[in-house]
Amino acid sequence: MVFFIQTTLFLAFLLACCSIQADADIKRYQFDIVMSNISRLCHVKPIVTVNGSFPGPTIYAREGDRVIVNVTNHVQYNMTLHWHGLKQIRNGWVDGPAYVTQCPIQTGSSFTYDFNITDQRGTLWWHAHIMWLRATVHGAIVILPKAGVPYPFPKPDLEQEIILGEWWHKDVEVVEQQGRMLGVPPNVSDAHLINGKAGLFFPCVDTHTYALQVEQGKTYLLRIINAALNDELFFAIAGHNMTVVEIDAVYCKPFTTNAILLSPGQTTNVLLVANQLPGRYFMAARTYDDTALPLPFDNKTATAILQYKGVPTTVQPIMPELPAPSNISFAMDFNAKLRSLNSPQYLANVPLNVDRNLFYTIGMGVNACPTCINGTQLTASLNNITFVMPQMGLLQAHYNGIKGVFTLDFPDNPATTFNYTGAPLTANLGTSLGTRLSKIKFNSTVELVLQDTNLLSVESHPFHLHGYNFFIMARGIGNFDPAKDPAKYNLVDPPERNTVGVPAGGWAAIRFRANNPGVWFLHCHLELHTTWGLKMAFLVEDGNGPDESILPPPNDLPAC
């Protein structure tokens, strides 16, 4: 009898294992990095693309799948790809940021990104993570639930990716280099894009306007991605409300809105019901700009068309009412509505106790620059430290015990306290330089408060943490008060994301459990600020045993 029970249990275990294996799949992709002549706004120029498409191809997978992407570099630039929002458990080798987890794929070389999608489903995206090449090298990642698992919201009739981006007439790398030579911000983009096209308010509109055909009464899931380099963007559809159901590949409590806000790097899934009179309605995207300085920004509106089936294309589309570019109240109110679903199936495992408290100030600065035309250059820092990129991967240096590449002395707090968001500070704006990391004990709980400052100007900053999701406990305007502000924390269902927008002249408090060993990048997702040094990295130690340790590097990891 005992033998029969044991045999039955063993057979059940085998069947369960076979079932798990059968549910998982291997998705293979070949990404060729090539130069392609692309025409936008009546201008033709060569750009770096994947497989000749702009935006790049979408990666489709299911939760639990293994994804293998072989990348071959045929262009003159070095290349890496980042799978934005995928946690890459114990496998930072394929995370992608150049000189953080790998050295670049050189011209004529290949590297295979081989990773598992574990306990994640929803919309993420991939992009180049070296120089400013992600302006044209990016695409969507669509992770469907496991087979047979429904969405926790009404099933849509159709799904569509909507990628918001930017376009420069000039080579974006030339634009960035000119800014470096001058020591000032480079030229802003010439247009915003929706699925690679600028829309009807720009030249050559016949071929450069994206249209989505819908049928009256049907429901559509729009997977919206902000792939812009330097702009937070509002998005709206004329005459239609949207129901937000997911942010950064995490289900959230649904709410209805007439517009959404996305920081660079963020994704938002919305349900759209085609319940209006059949017609043509503009989808539109425009910059949210809350900086206090009168700096130029791309204030042009990109448009696409929501086209009801059967309606002639000669019908003039209706324009939505987008929030004003400086509408801070809308931005704060929209973000305040975001809450994790926190259902029995999709729990919000919020860390309630904190092992490590970190407080990082975000600042602009001015450093001497002998090679710059003006003799100085604008810079950016965390805790007044401007991060210096190494010449080899930080993860490689850590894993192989190579000394002299980085130090482990990034401070938990700024060296100097002051009225962070008071009157603008315009003197003594020099920063220290260094490749300084912060070491975090495995499985410890971390609270990080990101505090904007008025060094030169206040400004919002979208911060992205590689290797992790985190919970946004609260956001606020002014200086963070450690005695009073924690009382405002949402300890039940805070939004869970991989990119948080720190409000201009304000702060954001996030928490995460450091259960993914490796070296993980933290940086502003405004590419301009990342270039200026607004970045650092966490070194999360190994835990106990092989299942809590970094995996060995792949054999084809690019050489430095």
Short mmCIF file of C-alpha atoms in Angstrom, two decimals, residues 70-421:
data_model
loop_
_atom_site.label_atom_id
_atom_site.label_comp_id
_atom_site.label_asym_id
_atom_site.label_seq_id
_atom_site.Cartn_x
_atom_site.Cartn_y
_atom_site.Cartn_z
CA ASN A 70 20.97 36.40 -31.15
CA VAL A 71 22.25 39.89 -31.89
CA THR A 72 24.70 40.48 -34.75
CA ASN A 73 26.21 43.94 -35.07
CA HIS A 74 26.72 45.14 -38.66
CA VAL A 75 27.14 48.88 -37.94
CA GLN A 76 30.09 51.07 -37.00
CA TYR A 77 28.81 51.67 -33.46
CA ASN A 78 29.28 49.32 -30.53
CA MET A 79 25.95 47.90 -29.35
CA THR A 80 24.18 46.42 -26.34
CA LEU A 81 20.49 45.69 -25.80
CA HIS A 82 18.57 46.02 -22.53
CA TRP A 83 15.34 44.15 -21.83
CA HIS A 84 13.72 46.94 -19.86
CA GLY A 85 11.80 45.65 -16.85
CA LEU A 86 12.78 41.98 -17.10
CA LYS A 87 14.32 41.03 -13.78
CA GLN A 88 16.93 38.60 -15.19
CA ILE A 89 17.05 36.61 -11.96
CA ARG A 90 20.69 35.77 -11.12
CA ASN A 91 21.47 36.42 -14.80
CA GLY A 92 22.67 40.00 -14.99
CA TRP A 93 24.98 39.02 -17.86
CA VAL A 94 22.07 39.52 -20.27
CA ASP A 95 20.67 42.70 -18.70
CA GLY A 96 22.45 44.83 -21.28
CA PRO A 97 23.71 48.22 -20.00
CA ALA A 98 27.13 48.81 -21.53
CA TYR A 99 30.04 48.62 -19.08
CA VAL A 100 27.69 47.70 -16.22
CA THR A 101 26.81 44.08 -16.97
CA GLN A 102 28.71 43.57 -20.22
CA CYS A 103 31.11 45.11 -22.66
CA PRO A 104 29.55 46.07 -26.00
CA ILE A 105 29.02 43.89 -29.04
CA GLN A 106 31.62 45.21 -31.45
CA THR A 107 31.22 45.66 -35.18
CA GLY A 108 31.07 42.28 -36.93
CA SER A 109 30.46 40.37 -33.71
CA SER A 110 27.46 38.60 -32.17
CA PHE A 111 26.11 37.90 -28.70
CA THR A 112 23.17 35.77 -27.67
CA TYR A 113 20.85 37.12 -24.99
CA ASP A 114 19.38 33.97 -23.40
CA PHE A 115 16.94 34.51 -20.54
CA ASN A 116 13.84 33.17 -18.80
CA ILE A 117 10.68 35.15 -18.13
CA THR A 118 9.88 34.31 -14.52
CA ASP A 119 6.74 35.48 -12.70
CA GLN A 120 6.19 38.40 -15.06
CA ARG A 121 3.48 39.13 -17.58
CA GLY A 122 2.41 42.29 -19.42
CA THR A 123 4.05 44.98 -21.53
CA LEU A 124 7.75 45.79 -21.33
CA TRP A 125 10.22 46.87 -24.00
CA TRP A 126 13.77 46.47 -25.24
CA HIS A 127 16.23 49.14 -26.33
CA ALA A 128 19.87 49.89 -27.02
CA HIS A 129 21.75 50.75 -23.84
CA ILE A 130 24.81 52.54 -25.14
CA MET A 131 25.22 56.19 -26.17
CA TRP A 132 21.92 57.60 -27.53
CA LEU A 133 21.27 54.73 -29.91
CA ARG A 134 17.99 53.79 -28.25
CA ALA A 135 16.45 56.74 -30.15
CA THR A 136 15.96 54.32 -33.07
CA VAL A 137 16.88 50.92 -31.61
CA HIS A 138 13.86 49.89 -29.55
CA GLY A 139 10.76 47.73 -29.64
CA ALA A 140 8.02 46.18 -27.53
CA ILE A 141 8.04 43.05 -25.38
CA VAL A 142 4.60 41.45 -25.01
CA ILE A 143 4.43 38.80 -22.28
CA LEU A 144 1.13 36.94 -22.34
CA PRO A 145 -0.13 35.09 -19.25
CA LYS A 146 0.48 31.36 -19.06
CA ALA A 147 -1.80 29.34 -21.34
CA GLY A 148 -5.27 29.12 -19.85
CA VAL A 149 -4.74 31.97 -17.39
CA PRO A 150 -7.13 34.88 -18.09
CA TYR A 151 -6.48 38.56 -17.69
CA PRO A 152 -7.87 40.01 -14.44
CA PHE A 153 -9.96 42.40 -16.55
CA PRO A 154 -12.44 41.99 -19.44
CA LYS A 155 -10.90 40.12 -22.34
CA PRO A 156 -10.19 42.52 -25.22
CA ASP A 157 -11.18 41.79 -28.79
CA LEU A 158 -7.81 42.99 -30.07
CA GLU A 159 -4.44 44.11 -28.70
CA GLN A 160 -2.07 46.71 -30.13
CA GLU A 161 1.31 48.14 -29.13
CA ILE A 162 1.61 51.94 -29.17
CA ILE A 163 5.22 53.16 -28.98
CA LEU A 164 5.87 56.84 -28.31
CA GLY A 165 9.24 58.15 -29.46
CA GLU A 166 11.29 61.09 -30.73
CA TRP A 167 12.83 62.04 -34.08
CA TRP A 168 15.85 64.18 -34.94
CA HIS A 169 16.59 65.33 -38.49
CA LYS A 170 20.30 65.02 -37.72
CA ASP A 171 22.16 61.92 -36.64
CA VAL A 172 21.30 61.63 -32.95
CA GLU A 173 24.87 60.70 -32.07
CA VAL A 174 26.13 63.87 -33.77
CA VAL A 175 23.56 65.90 -31.84
CA GLU A 176 24.72 64.37 -28.54
CA GLN A 177 28.42 64.93 -29.38
CA GLN A 178 27.78 68.58 -30.23
CA GLY A 179 26.18 69.03 -26.82
CA ARG A 180 29.23 67.47 -25.19
CA MET A 181 31.58 69.81 -27.06
CA LEU A 182 29.58 72.84 -26.00
CA GLY A 183 29.03 71.60 -22.45
CA VAL A 184 25.31 72.43 -22.69
CA PRO A 185 22.13 70.49 -23.53
CA PRO A 186 22.06 69.37 -27.17
CA ASN A 187 19.28 70.30 -29.57
CA VAL A 188 15.84 68.95 -28.68
CA SER A 189 14.09 66.52 -31.01
CA ASP A 190 12.34 67.76 -34.14
CA ALA A 191 9.19 65.70 -33.57
CA HIS A 192 7.48 63.17 -31.38
CA LEU A 193 6.34 59.91 -32.92
CA ILE A 194 3.55 57.37 -32.46
CA ASN A 195 4.61 53.96 -33.76
CA GLY A 196 7.42 55.64 -35.65
CA LYS A 197 5.27 58.30 -37.34
CA ALA A 198 4.72 61.96 -36.45
CA GLY A 199 1.22 62.52 -37.80
CA LEU A 200 -0.86 65.04 -39.70
CA PHE A 201 0.68 68.22 -38.28
CA PHE A 202 4.03 67.57 -39.97
CA PRO A 203 5.22 67.51 -43.60
CA CYS A 204 4.70 64.38 -45.72
CA VAL A 205 1.70 63.28 -43.68
CA ASP A 206 0.36 60.81 -46.24
CA THR A 207 2.88 58.15 -45.36
CA HIS A 208 3.83 59.30 -41.86
CA THR A 209 0.59 58.92 -39.91
CA TYR A 210 -0.23 55.76 -37.99
CA ALA A 211 -3.88 54.59 -38.02
CA LEU A 212 -5.59 51.98 -35.87
CA GLN A 213 -8.85 50.63 -37.28
CA VAL A 214 -11.54 49.76 -34.73
CA GLU A 215 -15.08 48.43 -34.87
CA GLN A 216 -17.88 50.00 -32.90
CA GLY A 217 -18.66 48.14 -29.69
CA LYS A 218 -15.41 46.22 -29.50
CA THR A 219 -12.80 46.49 -26.73
CA TYR A 220 -9.11 47.04 -27.43
CA LEU A 221 -6.07 46.60 -25.17
CA LEU A 222 -3.50 49.27 -25.98
CA ARG A 223 0.02 48.52 -24.78
CA ILE A 224 1.56 52.00 -24.56
CA ILE A 225 5.32 52.51 -24.21
CA ASN A 226 7.25 55.75 -23.75
CA ALA A 227 10.45 55.12 -25.70
CA ALA A 228 11.35 58.83 -25.92
CA LEU A 229 14.87 59.78 -24.91
CA ASN A 230 14.24 62.94 -22.94
CA ASP A 231 10.51 63.68 -22.68
CA GLU A 232 7.74 62.68 -20.35
CA LEU A 233 4.60 62.46 -22.44
CA PHE A 234 0.86 62.89 -22.08
CA PHE A 235 -1.28 60.62 -24.25
CA ALA A 236 -5.00 60.93 -25.02
CA ILE A 237 -7.61 59.82 -27.55
CA ALA A 238 -10.27 62.28 -28.68
CA GLY A 239 -13.78 61.49 -27.44
CA HIS A 240 -12.73 58.32 -25.62
CA ASN A 241 -11.85 57.45 -22.06
CA MET A 242 -9.25 54.83 -21.24
CA THR A 243 -9.24 52.33 -18.37
CA VAL A 244 -5.76 51.80 -16.92
CA VAL A 245 -5.27 48.12 -16.04
CA GLU A 246 -1.48 47.63 -15.91
CA ILE A 247 1.72 49.61 -15.36
CA ASP A 248 5.25 48.37 -16.06
CA ALA A 249 3.94 44.80 -16.53
CA VAL A 250 2.14 44.76 -13.16
CA TYR A 251 -1.64 44.61 -12.92
CA CYS A 252 -3.19 47.57 -11.13
CA LYS A 253 -6.61 48.52 -9.80
CA PRO A 254 -8.54 49.73 -12.86
CA PHE A 255 -9.51 53.37 -13.14
CA THR A 256 -10.85 55.49 -15.98
CA THR A 257 -9.14 58.60 -17.28
CA ASN A 258 -9.23 60.86 -20.35
CA ALA A 259 -5.41 61.08 -20.52
CA ILE A 260 -2.37 59.27 -19.18
CA LEU A 261 1.19 60.30 -18.35
CA LEU A 262 4.26 58.19 -19.05
CA SER A 263 7.83 58.94 -18.10
CA PRO A 264 10.56 57.64 -20.43
CA GLY A 265 10.88 53.92 -19.80
CA GLN A 266 7.39 53.42 -18.42
CA THR A 267 4.63 51.31 -19.96
CA THR A 268 0.88 51.51 -19.40
CA ASN A 269 -1.83 49.16 -20.62
CA VAL A 270 -5.30 50.62 -21.12
CA LEU A 271 -8.64 49.24 -22.25
CA LEU A 272 -10.34 51.28 -24.95
CA VAL A 273 -13.97 50.68 -25.85
CA ALA A 274 -14.95 51.87 -29.32
CA ASN A 275 -18.27 53.24 -28.07
CA GLN A 276 -18.47 56.60 -29.84
CA LEU A 277 -20.15 57.60 -33.08
CA PRO A 278 -18.23 56.07 -35.97
CA GLY A 279 -15.67 58.60 -37.11
CA ARG A 280 -12.00 59.44 -37.05
CA TYR A 281 -10.41 60.49 -33.75
CA PHE A 282 -6.89 61.69 -33.10
CA MET A 283 -4.62 59.86 -30.70
CA ALA A 284 -2.10 62.46 -29.52
CA ALA A 285 1.10 62.69 -27.48
CA ARG A 286 2.71 65.85 -26.12
CA THR A 287 5.49 66.74 -23.68
CA TYR A 288 4.99 67.21 -19.95
CA ASP A 289 7.58 69.79 -18.88
CA ASP A 290 7.79 70.95 -15.26
CA THR A 291 11.29 72.44 -15.13
CA ALA A 292 11.55 75.90 -13.60
CA LEU A 293 14.13 77.08 -16.15
CA PRO A 294 13.08 78.48 -19.54
CA LEU A 295 14.92 75.72 -21.39
CA PRO A 296 13.76 74.70 -24.86
CA PHE A 297 11.83 71.45 -25.19
CA ASP A 298 10.05 69.67 -28.00
CA ASN A 299 6.51 71.03 -27.62
CA LYS A 300 5.22 69.53 -30.86
CA THR A 301 2.25 67.17 -30.73
CA ALA A 302 2.44 63.78 -32.41
CA THR A 303 -0.81 62.36 -33.74
CA ALA A 304 -2.19 59.05 -34.93
CA ILE A 305 -5.74 58.20 -35.97
CA LEU A 306 -8.34 55.97 -34.36
CA GLN A 307 -10.24 54.99 -37.49
CA TYR A 308 -13.70 53.46 -37.14
CA LYS A 309 -14.29 50.78 -39.75
CA GLY A 310 -16.24 52.00 -42.75
CA VAL A 311 -15.64 55.71 -42.20
CA PRO A 312 -14.08 57.49 -45.20
CA THR A 313 -10.53 58.75 -44.71
CA THR A 314 -11.68 62.15 -45.96
CA VAL A 315 -13.44 62.79 -42.63
CA GLN A 316 -11.45 65.30 -40.54
CA PRO A 317 -10.33 63.74 -37.23
CA ILE A 318 -11.26 65.26 -33.88
CA MET A 319 -8.43 66.47 -31.61
CA PRO A 320 -8.31 65.46 -27.90
CA GLU A 321 -7.82 67.92 -25.06
CA LEU A 322 -4.36 67.10 -23.73
CA PRO A 323 -3.23 68.47 -20.37
CA ALA A 324 -1.15 71.63 -20.61
CA PRO A 325 2.61 70.95 -20.83
CA SER A 326 3.20 72.26 -17.28
CA ASN A 327 0.10 70.71 -15.65
CA ILE A 328 1.74 69.46 -12.46
CA SER A 329 -1.59 68.88 -10.72
CA PHE A 330 -2.70 66.42 -13.41
CA ALA A 331 0.62 64.59 -13.14
CA MET A 332 0.38 64.29 -9.35
CA ASP A 333 -3.30 63.29 -9.43
CA PHE A 334 -2.75 60.68 -12.14
CA ASN A 335 0.12 59.04 -10.28
CA ALA A 336 -1.87 59.10 -7.03
CA LYS A 337 -4.56 56.93 -8.66
CA LEU A 338 -2.09 54.13 -9.43
CA ARG A 339 -2.44 51.22 -7.00
CA SER A 340 -1.41 47.59 -7.25
CA LEU A 341 -4.21 45.10 -7.92
CA ASN A 342 -3.23 43.14 -4.78
CA SER A 343 -5.63 40.29 -5.46
CA PRO A 344 -5.20 36.75 -4.05
CA GLN A 345 -3.59 35.72 -7.35
CA TYR A 346 -1.46 38.86 -7.74
CA LEU A 347 -0.38 39.89 -4.26
CA ALA A 348 1.47 43.09 -3.49
CA ASN A 349 4.27 41.78 -1.26
CA VAL A 350 5.16 45.15 0.21
CA PRO A 351 8.18 45.14 2.55
CA LEU A 352 6.81 46.36 5.87
CA ASN A 353 10.13 46.38 7.72
CA VAL A 354 13.25 48.08 6.37
CA ASP A 355 16.81 46.84 6.86
CA ARG A 356 18.56 49.62 4.98
CA ASN A 357 17.50 53.27 4.59
CA LEU A 358 18.99 55.26 1.71
CA PHE A 359 18.52 58.94 0.90
CA TYR A 360 19.81 60.17 -2.47
CA THR A 361 19.70 63.79 -3.60
CA ILE A 362 19.33 64.49 -7.33
CA GLY A 363 21.24 67.52 -8.54
CA MET A 364 22.45 69.41 -11.56
CA GLY A 365 25.96 70.85 -11.50
CA VAL A 366 28.72 72.59 -13.43
CA ASN A 367 32.22 71.16 -13.71
CA ALA A 368 35.34 72.41 -15.46
CA CYS A 369 35.79 71.00 -18.97
CA PRO A 370 39.02 72.01 -20.74
CA THR A 371 37.89 70.33 -23.99
CA CYS A 372 34.50 72.07 -24.02
CA ILE A 373 34.11 75.26 -26.03
CA ASN A 374 32.80 77.15 -22.98
CA GLY A 375 35.41 75.69 -20.59
CA THR A 376 32.66 74.20 -18.41
CA GLN A 377 30.00 71.56 -18.81
CA LEU A 378 26.69 70.82 -17.20
CA THR A 379 26.68 67.68 -15.13
CA ALA A 380 24.35 65.70 -12.89
CA SER A 381 24.80 63.73 -9.70
CA LEU A 382 23.35 61.59 -6.94
CA ASN A 383 24.52 62.69 -3.49
CA ASN A 384 26.79 65.11 -5.40
CA ILE A 385 28.62 62.21 -7.08
CA THR A 386 28.78 62.20 -10.87
CA PHE A 387 29.14 58.57 -11.94
CA VAL A 388 32.09 57.72 -14.19
CA MET A 389 31.60 54.73 -16.47
CA PRO A 390 34.38 52.13 -16.32
CA GLN A 391 36.19 50.54 -19.26
CA MET A 392 34.95 47.03 -18.46
CA GLY A 393 31.72 45.57 -17.16
CA LEU A 394 31.15 46.14 -13.45
CA LEU A 395 29.55 42.71 -13.16
CA GLN A 396 32.60 41.09 -14.77
CA ALA A 397 34.93 42.93 -12.39
CA HIS A 398 32.83 41.84 -9.39
CA TYR A 399 32.42 38.22 -10.48
CA ASN A 400 36.10 37.79 -11.33
CA GLY A 401 37.43 39.74 -8.35
CA ILE A 402 39.21 42.34 -10.51
CA LYS A 403 40.41 45.25 -8.38
CA GLY A 404 40.58 48.90 -9.27
CA VAL A 405 37.45 49.06 -11.45
CA PHE A 406 35.06 50.42 -8.80
CA THR A 407 34.79 51.18 -5.11
CA LEU A 408 32.04 50.19 -2.66
CA ASP A 409 31.72 53.52 -0.86
CA PHE A 410 28.67 55.17 -2.40
CA PRO A 411 27.20 57.06 0.57
CA ASP A 412 23.78 56.21 2.00
CA ASN A 413 23.13 59.94 2.53
CA PRO A 414 24.41 63.20 1.05
CA ALA A 415 27.50 64.66 2.68
CA THR A 416 25.75 68.02 3.14
CA THR A 417 22.17 68.74 4.12
CA PHE A 418 20.45 71.94 3.00
CA ASN A 419 17.05 73.24 1.99
CA TYR A 420 16.91 70.98 -1.05
CA THR A 421 13.94 72.63 -2.75
#
